[in-house]
Short mmCIF file of C-alpha atoms and ligand atoms in Angstrom, two decimals:
data_model
loop_
_atom_site.label_atom_id
_atom_site.label_comp_id
_atom_site.label_asym_id
_atom_site.label_seq_id
_atom_site.Cartn_x
_atom_site.Cartn_y
_atom_site.Cartn_z
CA MET G 1 -13.08 27.87 -10.11
CA LYS G 2 -13.95 25.20 -7.54
CA PRO G 3 -11.03 23.25 -6.06
CA VAL G 4 -10.34 19.77 -7.47
CA LYS G 5 -11.22 17.02 -4.99
CA VAL G 6 -8.71 14.24 -4.45
CA GLY G 7 -9.37 10.83 -2.88
CA LEU G 8 -6.38 9.35 -1.08
CA LEU G 9 -5.84 5.61 -0.61
CA GLY G 10 -3.29 5.19 2.19
CA LEU G 11 -2.17 7.55 4.94
CA GLY G 12 1.22 5.97 5.70
CA THR G 13 4.70 7.36 4.91
CA VAL G 14 3.93 8.66 1.41
CA GLY G 15 0.21 9.32 2.00
CA GLY G 16 0.99 11.33 5.16
CA GLY G 17 3.80 13.19 3.36
CA THR G 18 1.44 14.02 0.49
CA VAL G 19 -1.19 15.49 2.86
CA ASN G 20 1.51 17.58 4.55
CA VAL G 21 2.99 18.94 1.31
CA LEU G 22 -0.43 19.70 -0.21
CA GLN G 23 -1.49 21.53 2.97
CA ARG G 24 1.76 23.40 3.62
CA ASN G 25 2.24 24.56 0.01
CA ALA G 26 -1.44 24.94 -0.86
CA GLU G 27 -1.10 28.52 -2.04
CA GLU G 28 1.93 27.98 -4.30
CA ILE G 29 0.41 24.79 -5.65
CA SER G 30 -2.89 26.45 -6.58
CA ARG G 31 -1.01 29.33 -8.26
CA ARG G 32 0.73 26.70 -10.38
CA ALA G 33 -2.25 24.43 -11.03
CA GLY G 34 -4.67 27.26 -11.74
CA ARG G 35 -7.09 26.11 -9.05
CA GLY G 36 -7.12 24.74 -5.52
CA ILE G 37 -6.52 21.05 -4.76
CA VAL G 38 -8.06 19.48 -1.64
CA ILE G 39 -8.01 15.99 -0.26
CA SER G 40 -11.65 15.39 0.52
CA HIS G 41 -11.75 11.65 1.26
CA ALA G 42 -9.04 9.27 2.51
CA SER G 43 -8.79 5.62 3.53
CA ALA G 44 -6.48 3.61 5.77
CA ARG G 45 -6.65 0.18 7.42
CA ASP G 46 -7.08 1.77 10.85
CA ILE G 47 -8.36 5.35 10.85
CA ASN G 48 -7.63 5.75 14.56
CA LYS G 49 -3.86 5.21 14.21
CA PRO G 50 -1.64 8.25 14.94
CA ARG G 51 -0.58 9.92 11.68
CA ILE G 52 2.32 12.11 10.54
CA CYS G 53 -0.25 14.52 9.06
CA LYS G 54 -3.36 16.41 10.17
CA THR G 55 -6.55 14.95 8.77
CA ASP G 56 -9.01 17.69 9.85
CA GLY G 57 -11.56 18.31 7.14
CA ILE G 58 -10.86 15.00 5.38
CA LYS G 59 -13.58 12.35 5.41
CA LEU G 60 -11.84 9.21 6.72
CA THR G 61 -12.87 5.63 5.99
CA GLU G 62 -11.56 2.09 6.38
CA ASN G 63 -13.33 1.15 3.15
CA PRO G 64 -11.14 2.15 0.16
CA ILE G 65 -13.91 1.28 -2.32
CA GLY G 66 -15.85 4.23 -0.88
CA VAL G 67 -13.06 6.54 -2.05
CA VAL G 68 -12.82 5.24 -5.62
CA THR G 69 -16.59 5.39 -6.08
CA ASP G 70 -17.06 8.81 -4.41
CA PRO G 71 -18.76 10.97 -7.10
CA GLU G 72 -17.09 14.14 -5.73
CA VAL G 73 -13.55 12.77 -6.22
CA SER G 74 -11.89 13.55 -9.59
CA ILE G 75 -8.40 12.18 -8.86
CA VAL G 76 -7.64 9.01 -6.89
CA VAL G 77 -4.15 8.82 -5.38
CA GLU G 78 -3.14 5.22 -4.66
CA LEU G 79 -0.53 4.99 -1.86
CA ILE G 80 -1.42 1.64 -0.34
CA GLY G 81 1.22 -0.52 -2.05
CA GLY G 82 1.04 -4.20 -3.01
CA VAL G 83 -0.55 -5.37 -6.22
CA THR G 84 -3.82 -7.20 -5.55
CA LEU G 85 -6.01 -4.64 -3.77
CA ALA G 86 -4.18 -1.74 -5.45
CA ARG G 87 -4.90 -3.17 -8.93
CA GLU G 88 -8.56 -3.70 -8.06
CA LEU G 89 -8.93 -0.16 -6.70
CA VAL G 90 -7.07 1.52 -9.57
CA LEU G 91 -9.12 -0.34 -12.21
CA LYS G 92 -12.30 0.55 -10.33
CA ALA G 93 -11.29 4.21 -10.13
CA ILE G 94 -10.61 4.21 -13.91
CA ALA G 95 -13.93 2.50 -14.60
CA ASN G 96 -15.56 5.28 -12.58
CA GLY G 97 -13.89 7.89 -14.84
CA LYS G 98 -11.33 9.06 -12.24
CA HIS G 99 -7.75 10.03 -13.01
CA VAL G 100 -5.19 8.11 -11.00
CA VAL G 101 -1.86 9.03 -9.43
CA THR G 102 0.23 6.23 -7.90
CA ALA G 103 3.67 5.69 -6.37
CA ASN G 104 3.30 1.95 -6.75
CA LYS G 105 6.10 0.62 -8.95
CA ALA G 106 5.18 -3.02 -8.37
CA LEU G 107 1.67 -2.29 -9.64
CA ILE G 108 2.85 -0.40 -12.73
CA ALA G 109 5.65 -2.87 -13.59
CA LYS G 110 3.34 -5.90 -13.28
CA HIS G 111 -0.06 -4.57 -14.33
CA GLY G 112 0.75 -1.30 -16.10
CA ASN G 113 -0.07 -2.59 -19.60
CA GLU G 114 -3.58 -3.56 -18.46
CA ILE G 115 -4.05 -0.36 -16.42
CA PHE G 116 -2.90 1.99 -19.23
CA SER G 117 -5.10 0.23 -21.74
CA ALA G 118 -8.14 0.61 -19.43
CA ALA G 119 -7.24 4.28 -18.84
CA GLN G 120 -6.82 4.92 -22.58
CA LYS G 121 -10.28 3.50 -23.28
CA LYS G 122 -11.82 5.63 -20.55
CA GLY G 123 -9.88 8.80 -21.48
CA VAL G 124 -8.33 9.22 -18.04
CA MET G 125 -4.73 9.72 -16.95
CA VAL G 126 -2.60 7.44 -14.81
CA ALA G 127 0.47 9.26 -13.49
CA PHE G 128 3.33 7.46 -11.74
CA GLU G 129 6.31 9.82 -11.31
CA ALA G 130 6.82 8.76 -7.67
CA ALA G 131 7.11 5.11 -8.70
CA VAL G 132 10.72 5.58 -9.86
CA ALA G 133 13.58 7.17 -7.91
CA GLY G 134 11.45 8.88 -5.23
CA GLY G 135 11.59 12.66 -5.62
CA ILE G 136 13.64 12.77 -8.85
CA PRO G 137 11.40 13.77 -11.78
CA ILE G 138 12.96 11.10 -13.99
CA ILE G 139 9.77 9.96 -15.72
CA LYS G 140 9.04 13.49 -16.86
CA ALA G 141 12.67 14.02 -17.88
CA ILE G 142 12.75 10.96 -20.13
CA ARG G 143 9.17 11.08 -21.36
CA GLU G 144 9.11 14.79 -22.15
CA GLY G 145 12.51 16.46 -21.73
CA LEU G 146 14.39 13.86 -23.81
CA THR G 147 11.63 13.16 -26.29
CA GLY G 148 13.76 14.32 -29.24
CA ASN G 149 16.40 11.68 -28.55
CA ASN G 150 17.04 8.10 -29.44
CA ILE G 151 17.85 6.82 -25.95
CA GLU G 152 20.87 4.51 -26.13
CA TRP G 153 21.15 3.35 -22.54
CA LEU G 154 20.33 4.26 -18.98
CA ALA G 155 21.80 3.15 -15.70
CA GLY G 156 20.71 4.09 -12.22
CA ILE G 157 20.92 3.63 -8.50
CA ILE G 158 17.17 3.28 -8.05
CA ASN G 159 16.69 1.76 -4.62
CA GLY G 160 17.29 4.12 -1.72
CA THR G 161 17.21 1.43 0.96
CA GLY G 162 19.86 -0.68 -0.80
CA ASN G 163 22.14 2.32 -1.37
CA PHE G 164 21.70 3.40 2.26
CA ILE G 165 22.67 -0.09 3.46
CA LEU G 166 25.76 -0.34 1.21
CA THR G 167 26.92 3.15 2.22
CA GLU G 168 26.50 2.63 5.97
CA MET G 169 28.23 -0.77 5.79
CA ARG G 170 31.19 0.73 3.88
CA ASP G 171 31.58 4.00 5.80
CA LYS G 172 30.62 2.99 9.33
CA GLN G 173 31.27 -0.76 9.28
CA ARG G 174 27.67 -1.30 10.44
CA ASP G 175 26.08 -4.69 10.02
CA PHE G 176 23.49 -5.33 7.34
CA ASN G 177 20.50 -6.04 9.61
CA SER G 178 20.87 -2.97 11.83
CA VAL G 179 21.05 -0.65 8.79
CA LEU G 180 18.02 -2.33 7.24
CA ALA G 181 16.09 -1.83 10.51
CA GLU G 182 17.00 1.86 10.41
CA ALA G 183 15.83 2.15 6.77
CA GLN G 184 12.52 0.64 7.88
CA ARG G 185 12.23 3.10 10.78
CA LEU G 186 12.91 6.00 8.40
CA GLY G 187 10.11 4.83 6.05
CA TYR G 188 12.47 4.02 3.14
CA ALA G 189 11.90 0.26 2.91
CA GLU G 190 9.07 -1.57 1.20
CA ALA G 191 6.43 -3.37 3.29
CA ASP G 192 8.40 -6.52 2.43
CA PRO G 193 12.05 -5.37 2.68
CA THR G 194 13.29 -8.36 0.66
CA PHE G 195 12.01 -6.35 -2.33
CA ASP G 196 14.70 -3.77 -1.55
CA VAL G 197 17.46 -6.19 -0.61
CA GLU G 198 16.96 -8.75 -3.39
CA GLY G 199 16.65 -6.18 -6.19
CA ILE G 200 12.94 -6.73 -6.91
CA ASP G 201 12.02 -3.09 -6.21
CA ALA G 202 14.84 -1.88 -8.47
CA ALA G 203 13.68 -4.32 -11.18
CA HIS G 204 10.15 -2.89 -10.97
CA LYS G 205 11.57 0.60 -11.46
CA LEU G 206 13.97 -0.40 -14.25
CA THR G 207 11.10 -2.11 -16.10
CA ILE G 208 9.23 1.21 -16.08
CA LEU G 209 12.28 3.25 -17.14
CA ALA G 210 13.07 0.87 -20.02
CA SER G 211 9.50 1.09 -21.33
CA ILE G 212 9.46 4.85 -21.48
CA ALA G 213 13.02 5.05 -22.81
CA PHE G 214 12.68 2.47 -25.59
CA GLY G 215 8.94 2.42 -26.31
CA ILE G 216 8.37 -1.21 -25.35
CA PRO G 217 5.58 -2.76 -23.25
CA LEU G 218 6.28 -3.33 -19.53
CA GLN G 219 7.97 -6.74 -19.17
CA PHE G 220 8.96 -7.15 -15.52
CA GLU G 221 9.10 -10.95 -15.80
CA LYS G 222 12.03 -10.67 -18.25
CA ALA G 223 14.22 -8.49 -16.01
CA TYR G 224 17.36 -10.14 -14.61
CA THR G 225 17.30 -9.50 -10.85
CA GLU G 226 20.12 -9.85 -8.34
CA GLY G 227 20.22 -8.05 -4.96
CA ILE G 228 22.86 -6.84 -2.52
CA SER G 229 22.56 -9.55 0.11
CA LYS G 230 25.72 -11.40 -1.01
CA ILE G 231 28.03 -8.38 -1.11
CA THR G 232 30.84 -8.88 1.41
CA ARG G 233 33.06 -6.40 3.21
CA GLU G 234 36.04 -8.10 1.49
CA ASP G 235 34.70 -7.28 -1.99
CA VAL G 236 33.91 -3.69 -0.98
CA ASP G 237 37.54 -3.32 0.23
CA TYR G 238 39.13 -4.90 -2.87
CA ALA G 239 36.90 -2.80 -5.14
CA THR G 240 38.02 0.35 -3.28
CA GLU G 241 41.69 -0.68 -3.58
CA LEU G 242 41.23 -1.06 -7.35
CA GLY G 243 39.54 2.35 -7.70
CA PHE G 244 35.91 1.23 -7.88
CA SER G 245 32.70 1.58 -5.84
CA ILE G 246 30.18 -1.24 -5.60
CA LYS G 247 26.67 0.05 -6.29
CA HIS G 248 23.40 -1.72 -6.89
CA LEU G 249 22.65 -0.65 -10.45
CA GLY G 250 19.75 -1.02 -12.86
CA VAL G 251 21.00 -1.07 -16.46
CA SER G 252 18.96 -1.02 -19.65
CA ARG G 253 20.71 -0.72 -22.99
CA ARG G 254 19.59 -0.93 -26.58
CA THR G 255 21.83 -3.37 -28.51
CA LYS G 256 21.61 -4.74 -32.05
CA ASN G 257 20.11 -7.99 -30.71
CA GLY G 258 17.62 -6.56 -28.20
CA ILE G 259 17.31 -4.63 -24.98
CA GLU G 260 19.27 -5.38 -21.83
CA LEU G 261 17.17 -5.23 -18.66
CA ARG G 262 19.16 -6.11 -15.56
CA VAL G 263 19.67 -5.12 -11.92
CA HIS G 264 22.66 -6.34 -9.95
CA PRO G 265 25.57 -5.16 -7.80
CA THR G 266 28.08 -3.44 -10.09
CA LEU G 267 31.62 -2.14 -9.81
CA ILE G 268 31.78 1.44 -11.13
CA PRO G 269 35.00 3.47 -11.48
CA LYS G 270 35.25 5.88 -8.56
CA ARG G 271 35.80 8.79 -10.99
CA CYS G 272 32.18 8.46 -12.24
CA LEU G 273 29.80 10.87 -10.50
CA ILE G 274 27.28 8.09 -9.96
CA ALA G 275 29.85 6.03 -8.05
CA ASN G 276 29.75 8.76 -5.38
CA VAL G 277 25.97 8.78 -4.88
CA ASP G 278 25.58 7.64 -1.29
CA GLY G 279 22.99 7.01 1.42
CA VAL G 280 19.32 7.11 0.44
CA MET G 281 20.12 9.21 -2.64
CA ASN G 282 19.33 7.87 -6.11
CA ALA G 283 20.78 8.86 -9.46
CA VAL G 284 19.97 7.93 -13.03
CA LEU G 285 22.30 8.41 -16.00
CA VAL G 286 20.59 8.60 -19.38
CA GLU G 287 22.48 8.60 -22.67
CA GLY G 288 20.60 10.12 -25.61
CA ASP G 289 21.98 10.36 -29.15
CA ALA G 290 21.36 14.10 -29.35
CA VAL G 291 21.88 15.33 -25.80
CA GLY G 292 24.70 12.93 -24.85
CA SER G 293 24.93 11.97 -21.20
CA THR G 294 22.56 13.45 -18.60
CA LEU G 295 22.48 12.71 -14.87
CA TYR G 296 19.52 13.07 -12.48
CA TYR G 297 20.12 13.01 -8.72
CA GLY G 298 17.98 13.30 -5.58
CA ALA G 299 16.36 11.56 -2.64
CA GLY G 300 15.18 8.11 -3.66
CA ALA G 301 12.76 7.46 -0.78
CA GLY G 302 11.09 9.02 2.24
CA ALA G 303 7.83 10.81 2.97
CA GLU G 304 8.26 14.31 1.54
CA PRO G 305 10.68 13.60 -1.34
CA THR G 306 8.20 11.03 -2.63
CA ALA G 307 5.25 13.34 -1.89
CA SER G 308 7.00 15.98 -4.04
CA ALA G 309 6.61 13.65 -7.05
CA VAL G 310 3.05 12.64 -6.11
CA VAL G 311 1.97 16.28 -5.84
CA ALA G 312 3.66 17.13 -9.16
CA ASP G 313 1.57 14.38 -10.79
CA ILE G 314 -1.62 15.69 -9.17
CA VAL G 315 -0.87 19.18 -10.52
CA ASP G 316 -0.14 17.75 -13.99
CA VAL G 317 -3.49 15.97 -13.97
CA VAL G 318 -5.31 19.11 -12.79
CA ARG G 319 -3.71 21.15 -15.58
CA VAL G 320 -4.90 18.79 -18.32
CA LEU G 321 -8.30 17.84 -16.87
CA THR G 322 -10.07 19.54 -19.73
CA THR G 323 -7.73 18.64 -22.62
CA ASP G 324 -8.63 16.17 -25.33
CA PRO G 325 -7.42 12.71 -24.13
CA GLU G 326 -5.92 12.10 -27.62
CA ASN G 327 -3.56 15.05 -27.13
CA ARG G 328 -2.06 14.14 -23.76
CA VAL G 329 1.45 12.86 -23.15
CA PRO G 330 1.19 9.06 -23.65
CA HIS G 331 1.52 6.97 -20.49
CA LEU G 332 4.61 5.14 -21.76
CA ALA G 333 6.02 8.14 -23.70
CA PHE G 334 5.30 6.55 -27.11
CA GLN G 335 1.83 6.34 -28.70
CA PRO G 336 0.28 3.04 -27.52
CA GLU G 337 -0.05 1.69 -31.08
CA SER G 338 3.63 2.49 -31.70
CA LEU G 339 5.15 0.37 -28.94
CA SER G 340 7.80 -1.95 -30.40
CA ASP G 341 8.33 -5.69 -29.94
CA THR G 342 12.13 -5.45 -29.65
CA PRO G 343 13.09 -8.48 -27.53
CA ILE G 344 14.52 -8.26 -24.03
CA LEU G 345 17.91 -10.01 -23.98
CA ALA G 346 18.44 -13.00 -21.68
CA ILE G 347 21.23 -12.31 -19.16
CA ASP G 348 23.38 -14.95 -20.96
CA GLU G 349 23.55 -12.66 -23.99
CA VAL G 350 24.45 -9.49 -22.08
CA GLU G 351 27.92 -7.98 -22.60
CA THR G 352 29.69 -6.52 -19.61
CA ALA G 353 33.04 -6.55 -17.80
CA TYR G 354 33.60 -8.48 -14.55
CA TYR G 355 35.33 -8.48 -11.20
CA LEU G 356 36.29 -11.99 -10.09
CA ARG G 357 37.52 -13.02 -6.64
CA ILE G 358 39.05 -16.49 -6.49
CA ALA G 359 40.39 -18.22 -3.38
CA ALA G 360 43.14 -20.64 -4.44
CA SER G 361 46.21 -22.54 -3.23
CA ASP G 362 49.34 -20.47 -3.49
CA GLU G 363 51.24 -22.83 -5.85
CA THR G 364 53.04 -22.65 -9.16
CA GLY G 365 50.78 -22.82 -12.21
CA VAL G 366 47.49 -21.82 -10.50
CA LEU G 367 47.39 -18.41 -12.08
CA ALA G 368 48.37 -19.84 -15.46
CA ASN G 369 45.52 -22.38 -15.26
CA ILE G 370 42.99 -19.68 -14.47
CA THR G 371 44.17 -17.24 -17.12
CA SER G 372 44.25 -19.94 -19.81
CA ILE G 373 40.62 -20.90 -19.02
CA LEU G 374 39.66 -17.24 -19.42
CA ALA G 375 41.59 -16.98 -22.70
CA GLU G 376 39.96 -20.18 -24.08
CA ASN G 377 36.60 -18.48 -23.52
CA ASN G 378 37.59 -15.23 -25.24
CA ILE G 379 37.83 -13.32 -22.00
CA SER G 380 40.68 -10.86 -21.82
CA ILE G 381 42.09 -9.58 -18.55
CA ASP G 382 42.24 -5.89 -17.76
CA SER G 383 44.06 -6.06 -14.41
CA MET G 384 44.90 -8.50 -11.67
CA LEU G 385 45.76 -8.49 -7.97
CA GLN G 386 47.12 -11.40 -5.92
CA LYS G 387 47.02 -11.38 -2.12
CA GLU G 388 49.04 -14.06 -0.37
CA HIS G 389 47.70 -15.06 3.02
CA GLY G 390 51.08 -16.24 4.34
CA SER G 391 50.59 -18.99 6.90
CA ASP G 392 47.93 -21.18 5.22
CA ASN G 393 49.57 -21.28 1.77
CA LYS G 394 46.44 -19.78 0.24
CA SER G 395 45.95 -16.72 -1.86
CA THR G 396 43.14 -14.52 -3.11
CA ILE G 397 43.24 -13.62 -6.78
CA ILE G 398 41.25 -10.62 -7.99
CA ILE G 399 40.78 -10.28 -11.74
CA ILE G 400 39.15 -7.44 -13.62
CA THR G 401 38.20 -8.48 -17.15
CA HIS G 402 37.39 -6.58 -20.31
CA THR G 403 33.87 -6.79 -21.71
CA THR G 404 32.67 -10.25 -22.67
CA ILE G 405 29.39 -12.12 -23.21
CA GLU G 406 27.91 -13.50 -19.98
CA LYS G 407 27.58 -17.05 -21.33
CA ASN G 408 31.35 -17.16 -21.99
CA MET G 409 31.93 -16.06 -18.40
CA ASN G 410 29.56 -18.74 -17.09
CA THR G 411 31.46 -21.47 -18.97
CA ALA G 412 34.80 -20.15 -17.72
CA LEU G 413 33.58 -19.94 -14.12
CA GLN G 414 32.39 -23.56 -14.17
CA LYS G 415 35.87 -24.68 -15.31
CA ILE G 416 37.70 -22.48 -12.79
CA HIS G 417 35.45 -23.74 -10.02
CA ALA G 418 36.27 -27.35 -10.98
CA LEU G 419 40.04 -26.81 -10.52
CA ASP G 420 41.34 -28.73 -7.46
CA VAL G 421 43.39 -25.71 -6.40
CA VAL G 422 40.35 -23.41 -6.21
CA ASP G 423 38.49 -23.21 -2.88
CA GLY G 424 34.76 -22.59 -2.72
CA ASP G 425 32.75 -20.46 -5.11
CA VAL G 426 34.25 -17.80 -7.33
CA THR G 427 32.74 -14.38 -6.61
CA ARG G 428 31.63 -12.60 -9.76
CA ILE G 429 30.41 -9.00 -9.78
CA ARG G 430 29.60 -7.24 -13.04
CA LEU G 431 31.47 -4.04 -13.86
CA GLU G 432 30.36 -1.05 -15.94
CA HIS G 433 32.59 1.83 -17.00
CA LEU G 434 29.63 4.14 -17.79
CA ASP G 435 32.12 6.15 -19.84
CA ALA G 436 29.97 9.13 -20.57
CA ASP G 437 29.09 10.48 -17.18
P1 LIG Y 501 2.98 2.57 4.27
O1 LIG Y 501 2.96 1.15 4.71
O2 LIG Y 501 3.66 3.56 5.12
O3 LIG Y 501 1.48 3.06 4.03
C1 LIG Y 501 0.50 2.27 3.43
C2 LIG Y 501 -0.86 2.86 3.72
O4 LIG Y 501 -1.86 2.07 3.09
C3 LIG Y 501 -1.21 2.88 5.22
O5 LIG Y 501 -1.90 4.06 5.53
C4 LIG Y 501 -2.11 1.67 5.39
O6 LIG Y 501 -3.10 1.83 6.41
C5 LIG Y 501 -2.81 1.60 4.04
N1 LIG Y 501 -3.14 0.21 3.71
C6 LIG Y 501 -2.29 -0.83 3.62
N2 LIG Y 501 -2.97 -1.96 3.31
C7 LIG Y 501 -4.27 -1.60 3.21
C8 LIG Y 501 -5.45 -2.33 2.96
N3 LIG Y 501 -5.42 -3.65 2.73
N4 LIG Y 501 -6.61 -1.66 2.93
C9 LIG Y 501 -6.65 -0.33 3.16
N5 LIG Y 501 -5.56 0.42 3.43
C10 LIG Y 501 -4.38 -0.22 3.46
O7 LIG Y 501 3.60 2.55 2.77
P2 LIG Y 501 4.39 3.72 2.04
O8 LIG Y 501 3.68 4.99 2.23
O9 LIG Y 501 5.82 3.63 2.36
O10 LIG Y 501 4.26 3.24 0.52
C11 LIG Y 501 3.08 3.44 -0.23
C12 LIG Y 501 3.40 3.21 -1.69
O11 LIG Y 501 4.38 4.14 -2.11
C13 LIG Y 501 3.97 1.84 -2.02
O12 LIG Y 501 3.50 1.44 -3.29
C14 LIG Y 501 5.47 2.08 -2.07
O13 LIG Y 501 6.14 1.17 -2.90
C15 LIG Y 501 5.48 3.45 -2.69
N6 LIG Y 501 6.68 4.25 -2.45
C16 LIG Y 501 7.16 4.40 -1.19
C17 LIG Y 501 8.25 5.20 -0.94
C18 LIG Y 501 8.80 5.40 0.42
O14 LIG Y 501 9.84 6.07 0.55
N7 LIG Y 501 8.17 4.87 1.45
C19 LIG Y 501 8.91 5.90 -2.04
C20 LIG Y 501 8.33 5.68 -3.36
C21 LIG Y 501 7.25 4.88 -3.52
P3 LIG Y 501 -2.67 1.91 7.97
O15 LIG Y 501 -1.78 3.13 8.07
O16 LIG Y 501 -3.93 2.10 8.72
O17 LIG Y 501 -1.94 0.64 8.25
N1 LIG Y 502 11.77 1.12 -0.90
C1 LIG Y 502 12.04 2.04 -1.95
C2 LIG Y 502 13.50 2.44 -1.90
C3 LIG Y 502 11.17 3.24 -1.79
O1 LIG Y 502 14.14 2.26 -0.86
O2 LIG Y 502 14.02 2.94 -2.89
C4 LIG Y 502 11.29 4.22 -2.94
O3 LIG Y 502 10.77 3.69 -4.11
#
């Protein structure tokens, strides 16, 4: 059988890694796919730039439209990034009857509903394993491996750059900007690194995970998004003293009122496996009613780990090229007409526990004032730590609460902040016990 021809959009970190993996493992890959796979046509902004891969035998162009309209190409692999041009190219590829593989989580989270609908009409596949958690086959695990389960919740460290920064800051006392620069050098960071640092990239990924876990349309605009830029060394140290790690976590949980969809820094008990996932590694915990708790771990970013997922998608597409489109695994795990309209919960309605750090005057009654405000708002305290500063008559109070509704916490924090004895803002970091790891 003739080899399948692939058109590649982008020859950067992931594009270059994909060329390398496809070339190096060509024989094993064709034994698995049942036929050869060759990249015949590729585009980049500047085709004369030095590359991490060899491009001999590949027709190179600076015009990506040429790739998506090339009649010889059966599968278009989009590794450009961004949403405007990528959306245009992917829709054009679909309109031209080509299957698509992409690592672009922003594109899928924001335009996936439109893209999958176009692909469904045209009978082509759009595969996006590399869009979530780099090399970890988490899409396949949830969409296929856990298909017998009612998924109850999932929680994951799904941004490699953010986890790398938090780990280096904690273990080597490095400053934020120098670690971010290293993540950029290593090819982990997004073209706009604020996506990594402010939680946007993790929110894109969580949006995708929630859709395939709960059978809901992609709703990125409803995700609550908070990044790691405000995490201080002080909080990392107090968390450690109390037996927790601070991780940037994406959490999506089915509740009786709707689905939680939130990314934010989170205290996790150190005894949880996921609390010990460091550096660029990602991990996703998925709780299914039948299987219980399952944990998926691996490199969350970088050229070849991501290429591993891209190539797996290409092979999947090659294997089903001739199957009836009606009998393929649905893009979002559930049949398109069976997606549900379960609402996404506003962050105010989310239930979680909290870590609070309060700077206050070291005088009689301060602690009583604070604890009575918490009690008035139905917030019960799990543990507390008070650090006296000595000379300036100030103290730092750390409180770990039991689970409460976020709007109760917001009301309590406003009142605590208004106390004369409290200095500056109260630091609030959400806390998850993730019991079933
Ligand atoms: P890079 O910036 O390294 O590569 C982007 C490639 O696209 C480059 O070859 C670039 O050309 C080309 N390109 C960019 N803009 C245009 C344009 N306007 N027209 C034509 N070509 C263009 O990005 P990555 O490889 O890191 O990321 C690619 C995708 O993979 C993104 O969606 C990203 O989110 C995703 N991803 C990245 C991971 C990683 O670890 N890096 C992991 C998982 C997903 P040129 O080289 O000439 O500038
Ligand atoms: N910038 C992303 C990260 C790349 O650091 O996780 C992988 O999606």
